[in-house]
Short mmCIF file of C-alpha atoms in Angstrom, two decimals:
data_model
loop_
_atom_site.label_atom_id
_atom_site.label_comp_id
_atom_site.label_asym_id
_atom_site.label_seq_id
_atom_site.Cartn_x
_atom_site.Cartn_y
_atom_site.Cartn_z
CA MET A 1 20.38 24.74 -9.08
CA SER A 2 19.54 21.25 -10.42
CA ALA A 3 20.43 18.11 -8.41
CA PRO A 4 23.61 16.21 -9.29
CA TRP A 5 22.80 13.51 -11.83
CA LEU A 6 23.54 10.75 -9.28
CA ASP A 7 20.84 12.11 -6.97
CA ARG A 8 18.14 12.05 -9.66
CA SER A 9 15.71 9.33 -10.36
CA ALA A 10 16.67 6.31 -12.47
CA ALA A 11 14.24 7.48 -15.17
CA GLU A 12 15.79 10.95 -15.27
CA ILE A 13 19.34 9.56 -15.41
CA ALA A 14 18.40 7.21 -18.30
CA ALA A 15 16.70 10.02 -20.18
CA GLY A 16 19.68 12.30 -19.65
CA VAL A 17 22.09 9.62 -21.04
CA ARG A 18 19.81 8.91 -24.04
CA GLU A 19 19.55 12.62 -24.83
CA GLY A 20 23.30 13.25 -24.44
CA LYS A 21 22.98 15.50 -21.39
CA VAL A 22 25.23 13.19 -19.36
CA THR A 23 27.42 10.25 -20.27
CA GLY A 24 27.58 6.76 -18.85
CA LYS A 25 31.24 7.31 -18.03
CA ALA A 26 30.31 10.44 -16.02
CA MET A 27 27.76 8.41 -14.12
CA VAL A 28 30.36 5.70 -13.27
CA GLU A 29 32.88 8.28 -12.17
CA ASP A 30 30.33 10.07 -9.96
CA CYS A 31 29.17 6.82 -8.50
CA PHE A 32 32.69 5.75 -7.49
CA ALA A 33 33.38 9.23 -6.11
CA ARG A 34 30.18 8.88 -3.98
CA GLN A 35 31.33 5.47 -2.84
CA HIS A 36 34.58 7.06 -1.56
CA GLU A 37 32.67 9.95 0.01
CA VAL A 38 30.32 7.84 2.06
CA ARG A 39 32.94 5.09 2.72
CA VAL A 40 31.18 1.98 1.45
CA GLY A 41 34.07 -0.32 2.44
CA ALA A 42 34.88 -2.23 5.62
CA ASP A 43 36.15 0.97 7.30
CA GLY A 44 32.79 2.63 6.88
CA LEU A 45 29.26 1.45 6.02
CA ASN A 46 30.64 -1.87 4.80
CA CYS A 47 27.79 -2.10 2.31
CA LEU A 48 29.79 -3.27 -0.74
CA LEU A 49 31.91 -6.45 -0.87
CA ALA A 50 33.17 -5.92 -4.43
CA ALA A 51 33.45 -2.85 -6.66
CA ASP A 52 35.80 -2.22 -9.59
CA ARG A 53 35.81 1.10 -11.30
CA ASP A 54 37.76 -0.10 -14.32
CA ALA A 55 35.45 -3.11 -14.79
CA SER A 56 32.42 -0.84 -14.67
CA LEU A 57 33.96 1.50 -17.26
CA ARG A 58 34.77 -1.47 -19.53
CA GLU A 59 31.11 -2.45 -19.36
CA LEU A 60 30.28 0.78 -21.13
CA GLU A 61 31.98 -0.56 -24.26
CA ARG A 62 29.30 -3.14 -24.74
CA LYS A 63 26.35 -1.07 -23.62
CA PRO A 64 23.65 0.23 -25.96
CA VAL A 65 23.29 4.00 -25.85
CA GLY A 66 19.57 3.56 -25.23
CA GLY A 67 17.55 1.45 -22.90
CA LYS A 68 15.20 2.04 -19.98
CA LEU A 69 18.17 2.20 -17.66
CA ALA A 70 20.76 3.70 -19.90
CA GLY A 71 23.78 4.71 -17.87
CA VAL A 72 22.03 4.01 -14.48
CA PRO A 73 24.48 2.57 -11.91
CA VAL A 74 23.12 -0.45 -10.08
CA VAL A 75 24.26 -2.67 -7.20
CA LEU A 76 23.40 -6.34 -6.90
CA LYS A 77 23.23 -8.38 -3.77
CA ASP A 78 26.19 -10.75 -3.53
CA ASN A 79 24.12 -13.87 -4.06
CA ILE A 80 23.17 -12.85 -7.63
CA ALA A 81 25.65 -14.44 -10.05
CA THR A 82 27.73 -12.19 -12.26
CA THR A 83 30.76 -12.77 -14.41
CA VAL A 84 32.26 -9.35 -13.74
CA LEU A 85 32.57 -9.34 -9.91
CA THR A 86 32.79 -12.09 -7.23
CA THR A 87 29.65 -13.82 -5.91
CA SER A 88 30.53 -14.76 -2.34
CA CYS A 89 27.03 -14.86 -0.69
CA GLY A 90 28.63 -13.13 2.28
CA SER A 91 30.46 -16.40 3.15
CA ARG A 92 33.99 -17.63 3.49
CA ILE A 93 33.00 -20.79 1.72
CA LEU A 94 32.59 -18.87 -1.52
CA GLU A 95 35.16 -16.11 -0.95
CA GLY A 96 36.65 -15.04 -4.24
CA TYR A 97 34.25 -17.15 -6.38
CA VAL A 98 33.46 -15.73 -9.79
CA SER A 99 30.48 -17.16 -11.61
CA PRO A 100 30.91 -18.53 -15.18
CA PHE A 101 27.47 -17.09 -16.13
CA ASP A 102 25.26 -14.11 -15.41
CA ALA A 103 21.95 -14.33 -13.63
CA THR A 104 18.90 -13.57 -15.77
CA VAL A 105 18.20 -10.37 -13.86
CA ALA A 106 21.79 -9.17 -14.53
CA VAL A 107 21.40 -9.90 -18.24
CA ARG A 108 18.18 -7.98 -18.36
CA LEU A 109 19.62 -4.94 -16.53
CA ARG A 110 22.57 -4.81 -18.92
CA LYS A 111 20.28 -5.18 -21.92
CA GLU A 112 18.54 -2.02 -20.83
CA GLY A 113 21.81 -0.15 -20.41
CA ALA A 114 22.35 -0.36 -16.61
CA ILE A 115 25.94 -0.42 -15.26
CA LEU A 116 26.95 -2.86 -12.52
CA VAL A 117 29.09 -0.95 -9.99
CA GLY A 118 29.21 -3.27 -7.06
CA LYS A 119 28.10 -6.36 -5.18
CA ALA A 120 26.38 -5.74 -1.88
CA ASN A 121 27.11 -7.08 1.59
CA MET A 122 24.56 -9.54 3.03
CA ASP A 123 23.85 -11.95 5.82
CA GLU A 124 25.66 -15.15 4.95
CA PHE A 125 23.62 -17.06 2.34
CA ALA A 126 20.80 -14.59 3.02
CA MET A 127 20.21 -16.00 6.52
CA GLY A 128 19.58 -13.14 8.87
CA SER A 129 17.60 -9.98 9.52
CA SER A 130 20.30 -7.43 10.21
CA THR A 131 23.37 -8.06 7.88
CA GLU A 132 25.37 -8.75 11.09
CA HIS A 133 25.86 -12.35 9.95
CA SER A 134 28.14 -11.57 6.97
CA ALA A 135 31.48 -13.31 7.14
CA PHE A 136 32.97 -9.96 6.11
CA GLY A 137 31.59 -7.93 8.95
CA PRO A 138 28.30 -6.16 9.66
CA CYS A 139 26.86 -3.53 7.35
CA ARG A 140 25.83 -0.18 8.87
CA ASN A 141 22.74 1.93 8.33
CA PRO A 142 23.65 5.13 6.49
CA LEU A 143 21.08 7.10 8.53
CA ASP A 144 22.66 5.99 11.83
CA PRO A 145 25.86 3.96 11.53
CA SER A 146 25.41 2.59 15.03
CA ARG A 147 22.31 0.68 13.84
CA VAL A 148 21.68 -2.17 11.45
CA PRO A 149 20.38 -1.59 7.89
CA GLY A 150 18.17 -4.66 8.20
CA GLY A 151 18.81 -7.90 6.36
CA SER A 152 19.57 -10.05 4.70
CA SER A 153 19.72 -7.54 1.82
CA GLY A 154 21.12 -4.79 4.06
CA GLY A 155 24.03 -3.87 1.80
CA SER A 156 21.78 -3.23 -1.20
CA ALA A 157 19.43 -1.09 0.89
CA ALA A 158 22.32 0.83 2.42
CA ALA A 159 23.86 1.56 -0.97
CA VAL A 160 20.56 3.14 -2.15
CA ALA A 161 19.97 4.98 1.08
CA ALA A 162 23.50 6.37 1.02
CA GLY A 163 22.99 7.79 -2.45
CA VAL A 164 25.48 5.48 -4.16
CA VAL A 165 22.91 4.16 -6.64
CA PRO A 166 19.24 4.95 -7.36
CA ILE A 167 18.25 1.29 -7.61
CA ALA A 168 19.63 -2.04 -6.39
CA LEU A 169 18.62 -5.69 -6.39
CA GLY A 170 18.26 -7.87 -3.36
CA SER A 171 16.65 -11.21 -2.55
CA GLU A 172 13.74 -12.18 -0.35
CA THR A 173 12.93 -15.36 1.50
CA GLY A 174 10.96 -14.01 4.46
CA GLY A 175 11.19 -10.18 4.26
CA SER A 176 14.82 -9.60 3.34
CA VAL A 177 14.01 -6.70 0.92
CA ARG A 178 11.05 -5.12 2.62
CA GLN A 179 12.55 -5.09 6.16
CA PRO A 180 15.83 -3.32 5.18
CA ALA A 181 13.88 -0.94 2.97
CA ALA A 182 11.82 0.03 6.03
CA PHE A 183 14.94 0.38 8.22
CA CYS A 184 16.75 2.53 5.60
CA GLY A 185 13.84 4.75 4.58
CA ILE A 186 13.59 3.60 0.95
CA VAL A 187 11.23 1.47 -1.23
CA GLY A 188 11.62 -2.29 -1.43
CA VAL A 189 9.59 -4.72 -3.44
CA LYS A 190 9.05 -8.49 -3.23
CA PRO A 191 7.26 -9.56 -6.45
CA THR A 192 4.93 -12.53 -6.87
CA TYR A 193 6.84 -15.80 -6.67
CA GLY A 194 7.73 -16.60 -10.30
CA ARG A 195 7.37 -13.05 -11.57
CA VAL A 196 11.15 -12.55 -11.63
CA SER A 197 13.52 -15.36 -12.71
CA ARG A 198 15.61 -17.05 -9.99
CA TYR A 199 18.16 -18.27 -12.51
CA GLY A 200 21.54 -17.22 -11.16
CA LEU A 201 20.22 -16.51 -7.65
CA VAL A 202 22.13 -18.75 -5.17
CA ALA A 203 19.42 -20.78 -3.53
CA PHE A 204 18.56 -20.53 0.17
CA ALA A 205 14.98 -21.83 0.31
CA SER A 206 13.77 -22.54 -3.23
CA SER A 207 10.03 -22.34 -2.62
CA LEU A 208 10.38 -18.99 -0.85
CA ASP A 209 13.22 -17.20 -2.64
CA ASN A 210 12.54 -14.16 -4.77
CA VAL A 211 14.69 -11.50 -6.43
CA GLY A 212 13.48 -8.13 -5.24
CA VAL A 213 14.22 -4.48 -6.06
CA PHE A 214 15.11 -1.38 -4.07
CA GLY A 215 14.58 2.22 -5.16
CA ARG A 216 14.73 5.69 -3.64
CA THR A 217 11.14 6.21 -4.81
CA VAL A 218 8.23 4.10 -5.84
CA ASP A 219 8.86 5.04 -9.48
CA ASP A 220 12.54 3.93 -9.26
CA ALA A 221 11.39 0.56 -7.94
CA ALA A 222 8.71 0.24 -10.57
CA LEU A 223 11.14 0.93 -13.39
CA ALA A 224 13.59 -1.65 -12.01
CA LEU A 225 10.92 -4.32 -11.69
CA GLU A 226 9.61 -3.67 -15.19
CA VAL A 227 13.12 -4.37 -16.47
CA VAL A 228 13.93 -7.60 -14.52
CA ALA A 229 10.50 -9.21 -14.57
CA GLY A 230 9.10 -11.56 -17.23
CA ASP A 231 9.08 -15.05 -18.59
CA ASP A 232 12.26 -17.09 -18.22
CA THR A 233 10.94 -20.65 -18.34
CA ALA A 234 13.86 -21.61 -20.56
CA HIS A 235 16.14 -21.24 -17.53
CA ASP A 236 13.87 -21.40 -14.51
CA ALA A 237 11.07 -23.97 -14.19
CA THR A 238 9.34 -21.80 -11.52
CA SER A 239 9.27 -18.74 -13.72
CA ALA A 240 5.75 -17.65 -14.60
CA PRO A 241 5.16 -17.56 -18.41
CA LEU A 242 3.97 -13.99 -18.22
CA PRO A 243 5.34 -10.75 -19.75
CA ALA A 244 6.75 -8.06 -17.54
CA PRO A 245 3.95 -5.92 -16.15
CA SER A 246 3.39 -2.20 -16.89
CA LEU A 247 3.69 -0.43 -13.57
CA ARG A 248 4.24 3.24 -14.35
CA ASP A 249 0.80 4.30 -15.57
CA GLY A 250 0.71 7.57 -13.70
CA VAL A 251 -2.55 6.82 -11.78
CA ARG A 252 -2.42 8.53 -8.35
CA ASP A 253 -6.05 8.22 -7.10
CA LEU A 254 -7.64 5.21 -5.45
CA ARG A 255 -11.32 5.60 -6.32
CA GLY A 256 -12.91 2.16 -6.40
CA VAL A 257 -10.01 0.50 -4.56
CA VAL A 258 -10.76 -1.42 -1.41
CA ILE A 259 -7.84 -1.73 1.09
CA GLY A 260 -7.95 -4.18 4.01
CA LEU A 261 -6.39 -3.73 7.37
CA PRO A 262 -5.62 -7.18 8.89
CA ALA A 263 -6.11 -6.97 12.67
CA GLU A 264 -3.26 -9.42 13.25
CA TYR A 265 -0.78 -6.85 11.94
CA PHE A 266 -1.86 -4.21 14.39
CA PRO A 267 -1.48 -5.97 17.73
CA PRO A 268 -1.66 -4.19 21.10
CA SER A 269 2.13 -4.58 21.39
CA LEU A 270 2.72 -2.43 18.30
CA PRO A 271 4.50 0.73 19.52
CA ALA A 272 2.13 3.72 19.67
CA ALA A 273 4.44 5.88 17.53
CA ILE A 274 4.44 3.35 14.67
CA ARG A 275 0.67 2.95 14.96
CA GLU A 276 0.37 6.75 14.70
CA LYS A 277 2.35 6.75 11.43
CA CYS A 278 0.25 3.89 10.08
CA ASP A 279 -2.97 5.79 10.99
CA ARG A 280 -1.74 8.83 9.08
CA ALA A 281 -0.92 6.61 6.08
CA ILE A 282 -4.40 5.03 6.26
CA GLU A 283 -5.98 8.46 6.33
CA ALA A 284 -3.88 9.42 3.24
CA LEU A 285 -5.24 6.37 1.46
CA ARG A 286 -8.84 7.44 2.30
CA GLU A 287 -8.07 10.98 1.07
CA ARG A 288 -6.95 9.53 -2.26
CA GLY A 289 -10.41 7.84 -2.64
CA ALA A 290 -9.77 4.28 -1.18
CA THR A 291 -12.32 2.37 0.83
CA VAL A 292 -10.65 0.99 3.92
CA ARG A 293 -12.04 -1.88 5.98
CA ASP A 294 -10.92 -4.36 8.59
CA VAL A 295 -10.06 -7.92 7.56
CA ALA A 296 -8.80 -11.05 9.26
CA LEU A 297 -5.86 -13.34 8.52
CA PRO A 298 -6.33 -15.74 11.46
CA HIS A 299 -3.33 -18.01 10.84
CA THR A 300 -0.80 -15.24 10.86
CA GLU A 301 0.36 -16.18 14.38
CA TYR A 302 1.67 -19.47 13.03
CA ALA A 303 3.73 -17.86 10.22
CA ILE A 304 7.03 -17.47 12.04
CA PRO A 305 7.08 -21.06 13.39
CA ALA A 306 6.09 -22.47 10.00
CA TYR A 307 8.65 -20.29 8.13
CA TYR A 308 11.48 -21.30 10.45
CA ILE A 309 10.77 -24.99 9.79
CA ILE A 310 10.27 -24.76 5.98
CA ALA A 311 13.20 -22.35 5.22
CA PRO A 312 15.84 -24.26 7.22
CA ALA A 313 14.68 -27.56 5.73
CA GLU A 314 15.17 -26.24 2.22
CA CYS A 315 18.42 -24.57 3.23
CA ALA A 316 19.83 -27.80 4.52
CA SER A 317 19.13 -29.41 1.16
CA ASN A 318 20.43 -26.54 -0.97
CA LEU A 319 23.62 -25.99 0.96
CA ALA A 320 24.67 -29.60 0.78
CA ARG A 321 26.42 -28.75 -2.51
CA PHE A 322 29.04 -26.67 -0.69
CA ASP A 323 31.31 -29.47 0.35
CA GLY A 324 34.76 -28.52 -0.88
CA VAL A 325 34.64 -30.83 -3.92
CA ARG A 326 33.27 -28.78 -6.84
CA TYR A 327 33.98 -25.12 -6.08
CA GLY A 328 34.70 -22.75 -3.27
CA LEU A 329 36.66 -23.32 -0.10
CA ARG A 330 38.40 -26.66 0.55
CA LEU A 331 39.99 -27.56 3.81
CA GLU A 332 41.91 -30.79 4.18
CA GLY A 333 40.82 -33.45 6.69
CA ASP A 334 41.25 -37.10 7.45
CA GLY A 335 39.97 -38.68 4.24
CA LEU A 336 36.94 -37.59 2.22
CA ARG A 337 34.56 -37.37 5.15
CA GLY A 338 37.13 -35.39 7.08
CA MET A 339 37.53 -32.97 4.16
CA TYR A 340 33.74 -32.51 4.03
CA GLU A 341 33.59 -31.78 7.76
CA ALA A 342 36.58 -29.48 7.84
CA THR A 343 35.35 -27.41 4.87
CA ARG A 344 31.84 -26.96 6.13
CA ARG A 345 32.95 -26.30 9.70
CA GLY A 346 35.54 -23.71 8.55
CA GLY A 347 33.40 -22.19 5.77
CA PHE A 348 29.99 -21.69 7.36
CA GLY A 349 29.22 -19.21 10.04
CA ALA A 350 27.14 -19.77 13.19
CA GLU A 351 23.75 -18.72 11.79
CA VAL A 352 24.07 -20.86 8.67
CA THR A 353 25.26 -23.82 10.73
CA ARG A 354 22.27 -23.35 13.07
CA ARG A 355 19.78 -23.43 10.20
CA ILE A 356 21.41 -26.41 8.53
CA LEU A 357 21.22 -28.37 11.79
CA LEU A 358 17.59 -27.36 12.34
CA GLY A 359 16.65 -28.22 8.78
CA THR A 360 18.37 -31.60 8.83
CA TYR A 361 16.53 -32.37 12.10
CA VAL A 362 13.04 -31.53 10.84
CA LEU A 363 13.59 -33.54 7.66
CA SER A 364 14.87 -36.64 9.47
CA ALA A 365 12.83 -39.83 9.35
CA GLY A 366 11.46 -39.57 12.87
CA TYR A 367 10.41 -35.92 12.75
CA TYR A 368 9.37 -35.20 9.14
CA ASP A 369 5.66 -35.64 9.77
CA ALA A 370 5.64 -33.86 13.10
CA TYR A 371 7.46 -30.77 11.84
CA TYR A 372 7.98 -30.28 8.12
CA ARG A 373 4.65 -31.78 6.94
CA LYS A 374 2.80 -29.84 9.66
CA ALA A 375 4.52 -26.58 8.62
CA MET A 376 3.49 -27.16 5.01
CA GLN A 377 -0.10 -27.66 6.15
CA VAL A 378 0.01 -24.37 8.04
CA ARG A 379 1.42 -22.73 4.92
CA ALA A 380 -1.59 -23.89 3.00
CA LEU A 381 -3.90 -22.36 5.67
CA ILE A 382 -2.04 -19.04 5.45
CA ARG A 383 -2.58 -19.02 1.64
CA GLN A 384 -6.30 -19.72 2.15
CA ASP A 385 -6.54 -16.76 4.54
CA PHE A 386 -5.26 -14.49 1.79
CA ASP A 387 -7.48 -16.05 -0.86
CA ARG A 388 -10.54 -15.47 1.28
CA VAL A 389 -9.66 -11.84 1.74
CA TRP A 390 -9.16 -11.30 -2.02
CA ALA A 391 -12.40 -13.13 -2.73
CA SER A 392 -14.25 -10.71 -0.43
CA GLY A 393 -13.51 -7.82 -2.74
CA VAL A 394 -10.31 -6.45 -1.18
CA HIS A 395 -7.72 -5.26 -3.72
CA ALA A 396 -4.74 -4.76 -1.45
CA LEU A 397 -3.78 -4.82 2.23
CA PHE A 398 -1.93 -2.13 4.23
CA THR A 399 0.19 -3.00 7.33
CA PRO A 400 3.28 -1.84 9.12
CA THR A 401 6.41 -3.40 7.61
CA THR A 402 8.28 -4.03 10.90
CA PRO A 403 7.35 -3.91 14.57
CA THR A 404 10.23 -1.52 15.39
CA PRO A 405 12.61 0.91 13.58
CA ALA A 406 16.26 -0.15 13.01
CA PHE A 407 17.82 -1.47 16.17
CA PRO A 408 21.47 -0.99 17.35
CA ILE A 409 24.25 -3.31 16.06
CA GLY A 410 24.66 -6.08 18.58
CA ALA A 411 21.47 -5.29 20.46
CA ILE A 412 19.74 -8.60 19.71
CA SER A 413 21.65 -11.77 20.58
CA ASP A 414 18.68 -14.19 20.93
CA PRO A 415 18.06 -15.83 17.52
CA TYR A 416 14.33 -16.14 18.11
CA GLU A 417 13.99 -12.48 19.02
CA MET A 418 15.78 -11.67 15.79
CA TYR A 419 13.49 -13.89 13.81
CA LEU A 420 10.49 -11.98 15.19
CA SER A 421 11.60 -8.87 13.27
CA ASP A 422 10.11 -10.58 10.17
CA VAL A 423 6.74 -11.17 11.83
CA PHE A 424 4.84 -8.88 9.37
CA THR A 425 6.70 -10.00 6.26
CA VAL A 426 7.03 -13.83 6.14
CA THR A 427 3.37 -14.37 5.33
CA ALA A 428 3.78 -12.82 1.83
CA ASN A 429 6.56 -15.32 1.09
CA LEU A 430 4.56 -18.27 2.42
CA ALA A 431 1.52 -17.23 0.38
CA GLU A 432 3.63 -16.29 -2.72
CA VAL A 433 1.90 -12.90 -3.05
CA PRO A 434 3.61 -9.55 -3.98
CA ALA A 435 4.37 -7.06 -1.24
CA MET A 436 6.37 -3.89 -0.86
CA SER A 437 7.51 -1.40 1.74
CA LEU A 438 7.66 2.38 1.39
CA PRO A 439 8.49 5.15 3.91
CA ILE A 440 5.57 6.53 5.93
CA GLY A 441 7.42 8.66 8.42
CA ARG A 442 10.04 8.63 11.15
CA VAL A 443 10.05 7.74 14.82
CA GLY A 444 12.91 9.17 16.90
CA GLY A 445 14.66 10.15 13.66
CA LEU A 446 14.53 6.62 12.30
CA PRO A 447 12.42 5.57 9.25
CA VAL A 448 9.20 3.61 9.54
CA GLY A 449 7.91 1.58 6.64
CA GLY A 450 4.38 0.86 5.59
CA GLN A 451 3.61 -2.37 3.71
CA VAL A 452 1.30 -2.90 0.75
CA ILE A 453 0.34 -6.50 -0.12
CA ALA A 454 -1.66 -7.55 -3.19
CA PRO A 455 -3.00 -10.77 -4.81
CA LYS A 456 -0.77 -12.96 -6.94
CA PHE A 457 0.47 -11.18 -10.07
CA ALA A 458 -1.37 -7.98 -9.11
CA GLU A 459 1.74 -5.84 -9.00
CA PRO A 460 0.09 -3.10 -11.03
CA ALA A 461 -2.65 -2.70 -8.33
CA MET A 462 0.02 -2.80 -5.62
CA PHE A 463 2.00 -0.06 -7.28
CA ARG A 464 -1.11 2.04 -7.82
CA VAL A 465 -1.65 2.06 -4.04
CA ALA A 466 2.04 2.76 -3.42
CA TYR A 467 2.16 5.67 -5.84
CA ALA A 468 -0.96 7.19 -4.32
CA LEU A 469 0.33 6.75 -0.78
CA GLU A 470 3.71 8.29 -1.58
CA HIS A 471 1.99 11.19 -3.27
CA GLY A 472 -0.51 11.63 -0.42
CA LEU A 473 2.07 11.61 2.31
CA GLY A 474 4.58 13.75 0.46
CA ARG A 475 7.40 14.97 2.66
CA GLU A 476 5.66 13.61 5.81
CA ALA A 477 7.11 10.24 4.89
CA LEU A 478 10.60 11.68 5.44
CA ALA A 479 9.90 13.63 8.58
#
């Protein structure tokens, strides 16, 4: 008996719609039935903040019959602007806000026939690593609802892992696609900075932000990235003037490919069970023909401190626009200044407030050189580390995605301890290189992710490694 259409790959669904084997309407109906079955609302997984069956069905009226994603239901993180559903960024300060325009990635998905079926829960303004910092309550991991799905794109990852959609979009600033992908046992991709347009992505830290993709499989993620990537310099000055890459070439062997293992990502503190899964993945890469060798990225230890200076600094600047004057929440106060203070105090949650305060501090006149300038110098050193590795003949790196599997909701109350969950992911954002996570096994029943990192704009090489690793591990990645 064949699998239900909603459980098939994005490519199979699109082919079925194009060939008339299934309709877009049937896909929408099945998707909303699945949403009800797995309880995506606040009384269950709490992975979707907005979903409207009738609006999704109306979208079909303006959809082409064809397209790479014909009839494929998709979920977008709630910081990606859409005219159909609200864009709240997981915050009370934007509760109920509907954008007057669509993000470039939303336009490109629709152009290829995809159907928007929901906006996903997230840490407020993408600031968090667990989706516990949403103003609308924490999201839950579909594989174990007592645990977090990761963050800040936890809602998007949970929707894919729960079988609601085959692909979803999230955003990355320091690991917010790859980390939840690892926690939920799916594939998550952060492209090269500039590969995917940020037009319509609500800014957190502009020099670090990326739109990323989730998929059940490497092929689902590859198809989604092919659709949303490409030149958008007309709308986004940081968009690279390059066409979308071809990622689905079918190559599954790694002969002639050199893969580096950075020692800094395999510290003695890495749990033995995760190291064991990584060792099996490394062996699978060798079996597919890859040459594997040790490399060094010596400034990795400074990545977390540098990131948590640069990102809050940019956040403090970007979030200054949310003041109760132009859009969103407005709370009355004593005069104009009182209105600003009341709105921001009542609209922003604790984590966002913490980062605004930190960012304002490190940008202040007396501390700019000591903190922000120094962090930017460290960022340059981290980029140079990667450049030296690529120059030595390495085509890609393999590392664990996270130092632990998904942790219980409420288990981490110390902000710095929470920040350390991104220790293996923030370097790719600082260096602006592409990286992705895919399942490599389970520890104690919980998924473990392996990370593949490649040089700038080398997504085809990165996906070649990922396809080969997924094929080499087979069902071991799920066991």
